[in-house]
PDB file of C-alpha atoms and ligand atoms in Angstrom:
ATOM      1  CA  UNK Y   1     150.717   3.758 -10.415  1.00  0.00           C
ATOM      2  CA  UNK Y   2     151.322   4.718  -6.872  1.00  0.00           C
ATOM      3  CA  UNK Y   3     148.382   4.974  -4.340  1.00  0.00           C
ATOM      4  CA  UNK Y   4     148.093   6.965  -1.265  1.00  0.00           C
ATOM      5  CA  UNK Y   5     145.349   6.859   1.318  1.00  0.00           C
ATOM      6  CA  UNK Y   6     143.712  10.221   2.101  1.00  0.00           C
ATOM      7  CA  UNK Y   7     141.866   9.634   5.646  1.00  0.00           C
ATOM      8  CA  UNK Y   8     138.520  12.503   4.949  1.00  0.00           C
ATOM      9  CA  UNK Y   9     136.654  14.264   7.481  1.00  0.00           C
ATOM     10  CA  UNK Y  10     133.182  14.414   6.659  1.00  0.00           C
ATOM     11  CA  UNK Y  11     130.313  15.830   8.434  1.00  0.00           C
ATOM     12  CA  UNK Y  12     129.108  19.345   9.370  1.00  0.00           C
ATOM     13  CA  UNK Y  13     128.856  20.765  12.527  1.00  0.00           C
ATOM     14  CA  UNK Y  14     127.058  18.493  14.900  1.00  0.00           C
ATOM     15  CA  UNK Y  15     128.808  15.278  13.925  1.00  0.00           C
ATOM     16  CA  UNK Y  16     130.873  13.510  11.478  1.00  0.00           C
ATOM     17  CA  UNK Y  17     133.746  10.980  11.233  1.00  0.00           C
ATOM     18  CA  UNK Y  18     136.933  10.077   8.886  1.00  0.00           C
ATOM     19  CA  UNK Y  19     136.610   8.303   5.625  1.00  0.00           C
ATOM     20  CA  UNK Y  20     139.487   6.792   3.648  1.00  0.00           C
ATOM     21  CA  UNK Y  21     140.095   7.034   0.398  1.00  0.00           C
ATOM     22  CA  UNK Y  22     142.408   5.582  -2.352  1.00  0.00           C
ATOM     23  CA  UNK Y  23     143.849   7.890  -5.040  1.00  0.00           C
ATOM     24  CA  UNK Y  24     146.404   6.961  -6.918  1.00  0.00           C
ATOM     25  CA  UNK Y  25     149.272   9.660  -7.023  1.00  0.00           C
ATOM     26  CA  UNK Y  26     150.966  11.407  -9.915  1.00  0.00           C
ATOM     27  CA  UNK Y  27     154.523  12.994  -9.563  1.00  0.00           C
ATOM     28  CA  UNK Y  28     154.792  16.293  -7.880  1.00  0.00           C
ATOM     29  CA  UNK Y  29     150.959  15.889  -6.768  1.00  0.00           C
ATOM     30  CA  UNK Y  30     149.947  18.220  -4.302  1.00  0.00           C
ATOM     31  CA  UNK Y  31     146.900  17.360  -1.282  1.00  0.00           C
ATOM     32  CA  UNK Y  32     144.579  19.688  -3.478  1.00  0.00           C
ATOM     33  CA  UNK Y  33     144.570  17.744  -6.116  1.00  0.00           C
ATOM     34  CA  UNK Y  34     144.074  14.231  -4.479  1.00  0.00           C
ATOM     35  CA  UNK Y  35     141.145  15.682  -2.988  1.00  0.00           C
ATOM     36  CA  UNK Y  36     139.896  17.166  -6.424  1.00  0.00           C
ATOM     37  CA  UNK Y  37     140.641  13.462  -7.136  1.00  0.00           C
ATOM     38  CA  UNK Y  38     137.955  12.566  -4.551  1.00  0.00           C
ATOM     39  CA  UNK Y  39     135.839  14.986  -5.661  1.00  0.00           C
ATOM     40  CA  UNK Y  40     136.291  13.864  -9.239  1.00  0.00           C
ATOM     41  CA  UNK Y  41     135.834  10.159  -8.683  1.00  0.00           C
ATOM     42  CA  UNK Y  42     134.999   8.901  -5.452  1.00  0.00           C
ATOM     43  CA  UNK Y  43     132.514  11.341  -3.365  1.00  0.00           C
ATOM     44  CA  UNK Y  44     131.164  14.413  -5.881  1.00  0.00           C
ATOM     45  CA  UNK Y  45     129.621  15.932  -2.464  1.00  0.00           C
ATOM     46  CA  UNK Y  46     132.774  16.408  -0.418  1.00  0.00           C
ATOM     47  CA  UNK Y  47     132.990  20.053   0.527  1.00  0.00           C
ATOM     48  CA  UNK Y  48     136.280  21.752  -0.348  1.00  0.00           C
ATOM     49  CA  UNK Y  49     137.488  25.640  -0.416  1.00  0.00           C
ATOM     50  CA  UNK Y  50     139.405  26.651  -3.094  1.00  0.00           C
ATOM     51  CA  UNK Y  51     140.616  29.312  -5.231  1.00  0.00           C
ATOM     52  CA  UNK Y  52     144.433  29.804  -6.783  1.00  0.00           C
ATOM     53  CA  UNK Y  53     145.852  26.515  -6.102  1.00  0.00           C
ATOM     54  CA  UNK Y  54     148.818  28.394  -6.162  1.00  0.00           C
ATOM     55  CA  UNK Y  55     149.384  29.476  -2.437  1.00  0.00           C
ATOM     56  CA  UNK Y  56     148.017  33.063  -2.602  1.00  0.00           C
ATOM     57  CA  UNK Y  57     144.262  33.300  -2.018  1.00  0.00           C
ATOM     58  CA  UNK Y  58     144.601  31.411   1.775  1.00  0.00           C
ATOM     59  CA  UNK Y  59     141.506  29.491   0.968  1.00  0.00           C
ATOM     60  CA  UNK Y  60     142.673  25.376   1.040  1.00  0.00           C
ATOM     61  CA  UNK Y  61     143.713  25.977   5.018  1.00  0.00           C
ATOM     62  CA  UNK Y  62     143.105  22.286   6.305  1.00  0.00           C
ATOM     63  CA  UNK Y  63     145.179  20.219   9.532  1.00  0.00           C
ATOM     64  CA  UNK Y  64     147.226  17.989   7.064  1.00  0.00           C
ATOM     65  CA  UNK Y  65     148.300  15.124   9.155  1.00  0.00           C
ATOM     66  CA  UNK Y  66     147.674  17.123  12.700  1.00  0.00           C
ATOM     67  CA  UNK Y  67     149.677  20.149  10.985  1.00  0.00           C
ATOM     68  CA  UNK Y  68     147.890  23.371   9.705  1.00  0.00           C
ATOM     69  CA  UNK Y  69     149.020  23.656   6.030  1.00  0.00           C
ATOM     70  CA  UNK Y  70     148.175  24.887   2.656  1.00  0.00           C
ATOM     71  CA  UNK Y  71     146.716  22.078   0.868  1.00  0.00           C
ATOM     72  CA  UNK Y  72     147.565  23.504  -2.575  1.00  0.00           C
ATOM     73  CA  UNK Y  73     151.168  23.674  -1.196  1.00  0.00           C
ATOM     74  CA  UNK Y  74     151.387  20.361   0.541  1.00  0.00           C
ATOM     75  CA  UNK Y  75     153.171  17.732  -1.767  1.00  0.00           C
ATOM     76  CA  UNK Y  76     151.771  14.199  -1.196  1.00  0.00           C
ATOM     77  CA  UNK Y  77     155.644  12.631  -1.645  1.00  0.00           C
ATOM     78  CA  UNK Y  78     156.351  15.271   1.029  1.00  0.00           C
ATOM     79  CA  UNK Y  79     154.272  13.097   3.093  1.00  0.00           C
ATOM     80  CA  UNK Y  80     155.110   9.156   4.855  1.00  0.00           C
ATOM     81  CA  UNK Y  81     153.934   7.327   2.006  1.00  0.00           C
ATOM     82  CA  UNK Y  82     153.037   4.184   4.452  1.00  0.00           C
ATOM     83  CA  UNK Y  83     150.321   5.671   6.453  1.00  0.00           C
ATOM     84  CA  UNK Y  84     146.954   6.953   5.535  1.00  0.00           C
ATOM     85  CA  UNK Y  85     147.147  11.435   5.164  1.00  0.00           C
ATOM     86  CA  UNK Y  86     144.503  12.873   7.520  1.00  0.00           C
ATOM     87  CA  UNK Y  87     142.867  15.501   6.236  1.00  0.00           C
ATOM     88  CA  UNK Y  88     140.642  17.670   8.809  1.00  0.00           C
ATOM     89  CA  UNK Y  89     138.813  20.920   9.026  1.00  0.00           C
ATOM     90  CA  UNK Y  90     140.947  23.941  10.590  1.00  0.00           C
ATOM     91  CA  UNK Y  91     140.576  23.310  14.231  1.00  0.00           C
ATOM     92  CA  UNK Y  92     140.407  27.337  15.116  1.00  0.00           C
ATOM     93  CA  UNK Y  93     136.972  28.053  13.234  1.00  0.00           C
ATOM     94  CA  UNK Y  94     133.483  26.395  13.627  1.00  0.00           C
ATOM     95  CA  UNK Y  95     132.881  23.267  10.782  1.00  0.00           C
ATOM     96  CA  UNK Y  96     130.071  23.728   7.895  1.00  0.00           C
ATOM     97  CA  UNK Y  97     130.717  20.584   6.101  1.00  0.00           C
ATOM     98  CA  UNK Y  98     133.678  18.293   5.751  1.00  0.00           C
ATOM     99  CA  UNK Y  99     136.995  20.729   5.449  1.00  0.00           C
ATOM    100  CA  UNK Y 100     134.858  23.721   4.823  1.00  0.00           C
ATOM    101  CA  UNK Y 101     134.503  26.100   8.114  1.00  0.00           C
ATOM    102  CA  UNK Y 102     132.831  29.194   9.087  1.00  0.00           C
ATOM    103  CA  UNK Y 103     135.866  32.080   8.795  1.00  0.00           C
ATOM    104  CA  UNK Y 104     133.051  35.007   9.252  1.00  0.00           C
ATOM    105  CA  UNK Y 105     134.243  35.728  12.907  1.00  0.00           C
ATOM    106  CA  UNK Y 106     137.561  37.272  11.250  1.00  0.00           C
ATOM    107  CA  UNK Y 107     136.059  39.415   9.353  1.00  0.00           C
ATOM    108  CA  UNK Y 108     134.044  41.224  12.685  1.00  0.00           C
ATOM    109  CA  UNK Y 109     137.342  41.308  13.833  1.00  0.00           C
ATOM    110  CA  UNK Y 110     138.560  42.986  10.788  1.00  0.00           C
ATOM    111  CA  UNK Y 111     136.628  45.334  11.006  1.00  0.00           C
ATOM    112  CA  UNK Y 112     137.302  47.257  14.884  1.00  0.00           C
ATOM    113  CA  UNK Y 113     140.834  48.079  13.317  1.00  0.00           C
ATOM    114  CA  UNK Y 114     140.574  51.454  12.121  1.00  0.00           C
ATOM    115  CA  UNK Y 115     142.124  51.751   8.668  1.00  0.00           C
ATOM    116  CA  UNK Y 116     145.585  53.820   7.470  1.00  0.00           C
ATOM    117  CA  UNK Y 117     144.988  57.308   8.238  1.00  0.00           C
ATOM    118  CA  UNK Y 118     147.533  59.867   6.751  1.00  0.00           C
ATOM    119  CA  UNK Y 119     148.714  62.219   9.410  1.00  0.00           C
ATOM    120  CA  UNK Y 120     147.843  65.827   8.607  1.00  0.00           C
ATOM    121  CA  UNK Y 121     151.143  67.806   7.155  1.00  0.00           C
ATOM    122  CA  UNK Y 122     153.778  65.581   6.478  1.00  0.00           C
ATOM    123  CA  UNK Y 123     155.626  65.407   3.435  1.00  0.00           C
ATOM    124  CA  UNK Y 124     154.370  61.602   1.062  1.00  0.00           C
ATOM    125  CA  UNK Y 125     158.265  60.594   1.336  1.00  0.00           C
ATOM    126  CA  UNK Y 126     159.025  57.504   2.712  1.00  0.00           C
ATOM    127  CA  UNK Y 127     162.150  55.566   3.511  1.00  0.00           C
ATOM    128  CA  UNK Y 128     163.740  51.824   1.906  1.00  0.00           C
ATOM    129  CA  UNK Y 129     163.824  51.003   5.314  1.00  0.00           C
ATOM    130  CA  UNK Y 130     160.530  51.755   6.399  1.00  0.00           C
ATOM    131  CA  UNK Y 131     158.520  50.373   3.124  1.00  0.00           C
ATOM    132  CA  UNK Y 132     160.635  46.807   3.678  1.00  0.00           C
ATOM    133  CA  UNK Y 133     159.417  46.951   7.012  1.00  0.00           C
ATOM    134  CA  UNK Y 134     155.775  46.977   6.312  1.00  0.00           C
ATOM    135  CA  UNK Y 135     156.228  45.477   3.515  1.00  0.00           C
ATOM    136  CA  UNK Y 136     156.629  42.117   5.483  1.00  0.00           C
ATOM    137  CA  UNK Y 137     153.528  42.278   6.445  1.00  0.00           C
ATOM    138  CA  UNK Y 138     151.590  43.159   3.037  1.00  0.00           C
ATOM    139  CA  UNK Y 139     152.495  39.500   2.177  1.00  0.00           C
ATOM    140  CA  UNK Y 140     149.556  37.991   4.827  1.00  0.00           C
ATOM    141  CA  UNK Y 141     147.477  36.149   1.853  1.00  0.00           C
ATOM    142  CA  UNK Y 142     144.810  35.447   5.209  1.00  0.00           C
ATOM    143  CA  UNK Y 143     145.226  31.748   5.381  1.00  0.00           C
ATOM    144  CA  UNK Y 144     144.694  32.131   8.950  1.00  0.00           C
ATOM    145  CA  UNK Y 145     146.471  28.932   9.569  1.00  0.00           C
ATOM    146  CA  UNK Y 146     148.554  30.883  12.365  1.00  0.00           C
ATOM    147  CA  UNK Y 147     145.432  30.729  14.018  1.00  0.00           C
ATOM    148  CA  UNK Y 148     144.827  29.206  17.328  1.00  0.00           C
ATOM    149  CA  UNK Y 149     141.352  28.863  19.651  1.00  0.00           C
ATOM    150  CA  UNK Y 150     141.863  31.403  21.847  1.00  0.00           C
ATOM    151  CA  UNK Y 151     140.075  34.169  22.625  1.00  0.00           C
ATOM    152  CA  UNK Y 152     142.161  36.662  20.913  1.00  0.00           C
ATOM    153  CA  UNK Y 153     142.437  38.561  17.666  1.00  0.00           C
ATOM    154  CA  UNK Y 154     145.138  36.366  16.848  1.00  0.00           C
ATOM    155  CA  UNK Y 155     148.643  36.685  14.836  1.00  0.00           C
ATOM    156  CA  UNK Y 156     146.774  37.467  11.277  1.00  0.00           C
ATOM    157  CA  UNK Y 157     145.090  40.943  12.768  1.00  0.00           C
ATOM    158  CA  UNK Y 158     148.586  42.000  14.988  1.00  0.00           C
ATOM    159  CA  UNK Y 159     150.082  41.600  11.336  1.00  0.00           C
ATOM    160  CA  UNK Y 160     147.840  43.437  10.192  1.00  0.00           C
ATOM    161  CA  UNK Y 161     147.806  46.428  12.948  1.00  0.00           C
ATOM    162  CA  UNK Y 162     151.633  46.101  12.671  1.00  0.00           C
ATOM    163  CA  UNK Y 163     151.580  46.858   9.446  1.00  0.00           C
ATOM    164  CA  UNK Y 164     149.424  50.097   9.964  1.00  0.00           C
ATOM    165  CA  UNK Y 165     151.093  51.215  13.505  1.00  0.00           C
ATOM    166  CA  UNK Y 166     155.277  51.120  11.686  1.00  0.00           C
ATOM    167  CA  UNK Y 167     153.543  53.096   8.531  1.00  0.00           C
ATOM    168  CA  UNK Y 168     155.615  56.120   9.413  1.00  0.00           C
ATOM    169  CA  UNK Y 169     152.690  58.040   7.502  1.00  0.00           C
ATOM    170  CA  UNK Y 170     150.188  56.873   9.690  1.00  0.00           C
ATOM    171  CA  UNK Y 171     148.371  59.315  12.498  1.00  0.00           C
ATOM    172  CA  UNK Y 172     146.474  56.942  14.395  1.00  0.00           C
ATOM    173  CA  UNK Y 173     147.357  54.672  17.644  1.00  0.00           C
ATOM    174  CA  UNK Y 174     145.745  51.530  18.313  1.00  0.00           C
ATOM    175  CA  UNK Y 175     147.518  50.806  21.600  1.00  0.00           C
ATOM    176  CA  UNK Y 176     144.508  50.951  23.350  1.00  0.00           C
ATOM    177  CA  UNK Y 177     142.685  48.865  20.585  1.00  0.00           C
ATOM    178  CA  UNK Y 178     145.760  46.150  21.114  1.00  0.00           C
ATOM    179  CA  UNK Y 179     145.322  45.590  24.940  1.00  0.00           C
ATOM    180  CA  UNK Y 180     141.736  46.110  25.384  1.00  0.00           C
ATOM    181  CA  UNK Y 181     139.749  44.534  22.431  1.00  0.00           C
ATOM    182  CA  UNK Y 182     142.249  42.754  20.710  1.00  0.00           C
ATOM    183  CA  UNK Y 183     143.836  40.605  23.485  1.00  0.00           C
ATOM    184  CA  UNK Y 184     147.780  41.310  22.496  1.00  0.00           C
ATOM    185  CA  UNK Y 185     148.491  40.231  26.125  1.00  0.00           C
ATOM    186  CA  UNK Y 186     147.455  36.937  25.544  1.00  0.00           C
ATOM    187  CA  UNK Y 187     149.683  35.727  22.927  1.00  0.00           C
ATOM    188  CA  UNK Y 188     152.767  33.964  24.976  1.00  0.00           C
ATOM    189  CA  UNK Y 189     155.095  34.251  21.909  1.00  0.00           C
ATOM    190  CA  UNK Y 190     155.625  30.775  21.014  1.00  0.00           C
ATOM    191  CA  UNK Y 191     156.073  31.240  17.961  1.00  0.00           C
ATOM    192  CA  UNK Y 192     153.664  28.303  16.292  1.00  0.00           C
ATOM    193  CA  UNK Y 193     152.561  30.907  14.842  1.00  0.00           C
ATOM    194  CA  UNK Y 194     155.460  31.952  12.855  1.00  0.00           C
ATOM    195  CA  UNK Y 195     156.387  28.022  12.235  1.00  0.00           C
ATOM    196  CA  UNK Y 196     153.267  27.908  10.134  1.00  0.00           C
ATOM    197  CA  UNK Y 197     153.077  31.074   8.084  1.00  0.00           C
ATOM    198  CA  UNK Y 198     153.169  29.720   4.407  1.00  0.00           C
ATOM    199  CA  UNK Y 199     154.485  33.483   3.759  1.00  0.00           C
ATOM    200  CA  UNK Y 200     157.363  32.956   6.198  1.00  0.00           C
ATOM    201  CA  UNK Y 201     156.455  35.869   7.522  1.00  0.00           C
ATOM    202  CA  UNK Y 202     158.126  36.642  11.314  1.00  0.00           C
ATOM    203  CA  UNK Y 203     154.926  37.572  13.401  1.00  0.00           C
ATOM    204  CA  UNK Y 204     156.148  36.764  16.416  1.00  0.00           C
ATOM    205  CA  UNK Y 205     159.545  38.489  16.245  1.00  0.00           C
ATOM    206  CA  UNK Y 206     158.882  41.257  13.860  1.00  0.00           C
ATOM    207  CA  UNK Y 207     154.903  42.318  14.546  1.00  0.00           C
ATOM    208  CA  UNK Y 208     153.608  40.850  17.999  1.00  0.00           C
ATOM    209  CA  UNK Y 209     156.960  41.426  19.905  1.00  0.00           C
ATOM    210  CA  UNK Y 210     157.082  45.279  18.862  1.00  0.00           C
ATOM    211  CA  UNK Y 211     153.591  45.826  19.303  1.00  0.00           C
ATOM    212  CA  UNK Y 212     153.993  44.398  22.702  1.00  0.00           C
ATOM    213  CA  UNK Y 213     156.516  46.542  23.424  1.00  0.00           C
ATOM    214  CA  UNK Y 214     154.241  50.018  22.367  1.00  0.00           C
ATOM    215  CA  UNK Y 215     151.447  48.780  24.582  1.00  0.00           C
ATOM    216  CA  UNK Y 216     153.841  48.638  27.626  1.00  0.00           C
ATOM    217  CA  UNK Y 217     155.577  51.846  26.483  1.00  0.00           C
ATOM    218  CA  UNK Y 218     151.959  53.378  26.114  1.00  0.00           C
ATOM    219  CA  UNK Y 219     150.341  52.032  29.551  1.00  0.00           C
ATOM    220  CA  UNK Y 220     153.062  50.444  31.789  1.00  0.00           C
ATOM    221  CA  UNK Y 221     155.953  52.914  31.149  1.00  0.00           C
ATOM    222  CA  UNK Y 222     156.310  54.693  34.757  1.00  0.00           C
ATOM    223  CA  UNK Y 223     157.829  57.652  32.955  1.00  0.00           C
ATOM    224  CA  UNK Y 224     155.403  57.966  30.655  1.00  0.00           C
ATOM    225  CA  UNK Y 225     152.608  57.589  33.300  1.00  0.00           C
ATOM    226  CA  UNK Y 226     154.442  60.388  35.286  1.00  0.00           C
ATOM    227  CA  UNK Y 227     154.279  62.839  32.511  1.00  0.00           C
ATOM    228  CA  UNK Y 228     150.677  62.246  32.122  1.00  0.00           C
ATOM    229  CA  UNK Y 229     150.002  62.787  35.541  1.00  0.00           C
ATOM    230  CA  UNK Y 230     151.516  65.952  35.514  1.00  0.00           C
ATOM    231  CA  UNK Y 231     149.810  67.068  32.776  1.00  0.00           C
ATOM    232  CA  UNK Y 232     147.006  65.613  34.396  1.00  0.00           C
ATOM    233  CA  UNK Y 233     145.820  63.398  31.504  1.00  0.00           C
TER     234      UNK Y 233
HETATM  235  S1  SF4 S   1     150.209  35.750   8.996  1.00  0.00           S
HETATM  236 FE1  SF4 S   1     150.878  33.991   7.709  1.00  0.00          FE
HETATM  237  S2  SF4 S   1     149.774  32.226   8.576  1.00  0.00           S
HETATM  238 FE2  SF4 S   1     148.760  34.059   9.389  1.00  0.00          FE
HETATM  239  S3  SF4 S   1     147.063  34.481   7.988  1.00  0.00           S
HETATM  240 FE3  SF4 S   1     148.829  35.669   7.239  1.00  0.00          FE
HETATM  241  S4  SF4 S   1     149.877  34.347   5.728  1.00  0.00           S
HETATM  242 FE4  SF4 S   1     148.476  33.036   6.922  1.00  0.00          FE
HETATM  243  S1  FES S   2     144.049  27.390  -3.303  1.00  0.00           S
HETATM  244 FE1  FES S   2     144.731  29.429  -2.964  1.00  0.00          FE
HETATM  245  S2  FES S   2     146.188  29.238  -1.389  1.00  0.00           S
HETATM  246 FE2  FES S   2     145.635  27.183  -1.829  1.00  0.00          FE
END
């Protein structure tokens, strides 16, 4: 049977280093399950999050050969075949142990974003156009592997306020939530974002981009800052 090395981190969060390991590989094996292999055979204490294994609970997030990828979803023949497969820890979040890390700080984010709010007096119709729309967004399974370092809410919560700010049913405005707490300015569209999404989802074109635009409409629009001057608010 074929073999492939799988080069391990393992440690917590003061220190660590790789460890190699062979596991032989089975047709259409996925990453996951070489390091269930591991787990199985070769190192019972190697710490590993997982749920689905089936690309919809965002939980196997790991850098797969310097790449942030679904390990559930990541074929091993995918993969050269004549080099060991790193396996690391998601770079954006602090380490526990081995390729489990410390996700908390999204969910503090999470919560500043004020939830849908229906506005008052409008008829519960909605458009084919406007449910597609949104419902781009309602596919973000919170792998968080668009994730980057930065100090910034990142691409998984504009996604997310995207999804609440084009709900034509929604009353609020989180403009102000955007450029003040949430750091929209910072993202320079790039787009590595978008090359990762395992949902294929376009957050750079069809959430950040827009939402850019509403905070410059909102605060930067010399018309619009006009009008409120004259109406002296
Ligand atoms: S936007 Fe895509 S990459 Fe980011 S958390 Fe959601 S599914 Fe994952
Ligand atoms: S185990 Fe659920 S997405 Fe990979």
């Amino acid at each position: 049977m074929a073999e492939a090395t799988l080069r391990v981190f393992r440690g917590d969060s003061n220190s660590g280093q790789t460890v190699d390991y062979r596991v032989p590989v089975a047709p259409g094996m996925v990453v996951l399950d070489a390091l269930h292999y591991i787990q199985g055979h070769l190192a019972p204490d190697l710490a590993v999050r997982w749920n689905c294994k089936a690309g919809k609970c965002g939980s196997c997030s790991a850098e797969v050969n310097g790449r942030p990828r679904l390990t559930c979803k990541t074929r091993i023949d995918d993969l050269p075949q004549d080099q060991p497969i790193t396996v690391l820890p998601m770079k954006s979040f602090p380490r526990i142990k081995d390729l489990v890390t410390d996700v908390s700080w999204n969910y503090r984010v999470n919560r500043k974003i004020p939830p849908f709010e229906p506005r008052k007096g409008v008829e519960w119709k909605i458009s084919q156009l406007d449910v597609d729309r949104v419902q781009e967004f309602r596919k973000c399974i919170e792998c968080f592997l668009c994730h980057k370092k930065e100090q910034f809410a990142g691409p998984r919560f504009f996604v997310r306020v995207a999804g609440l700010e084009m709900h034509p049913l929604d009353g609020l405005n989180r403009a102000e939530l955007l450029k003040d707490q949430l750091g929209l300015g910072y993202c320079n569209v790039t787009k590595c974002c978008t090359e990762v999404c395992p949902e294929e989802i376009r957050i750079t074109d069809n959430a950040i981009i827009p939402l850019k635009e509403r905070v410059v409409d909102e605060f930067y629009d010399p018309l619009t800052m006009l009008f409120r001057k004259i109406r002296g608010s």
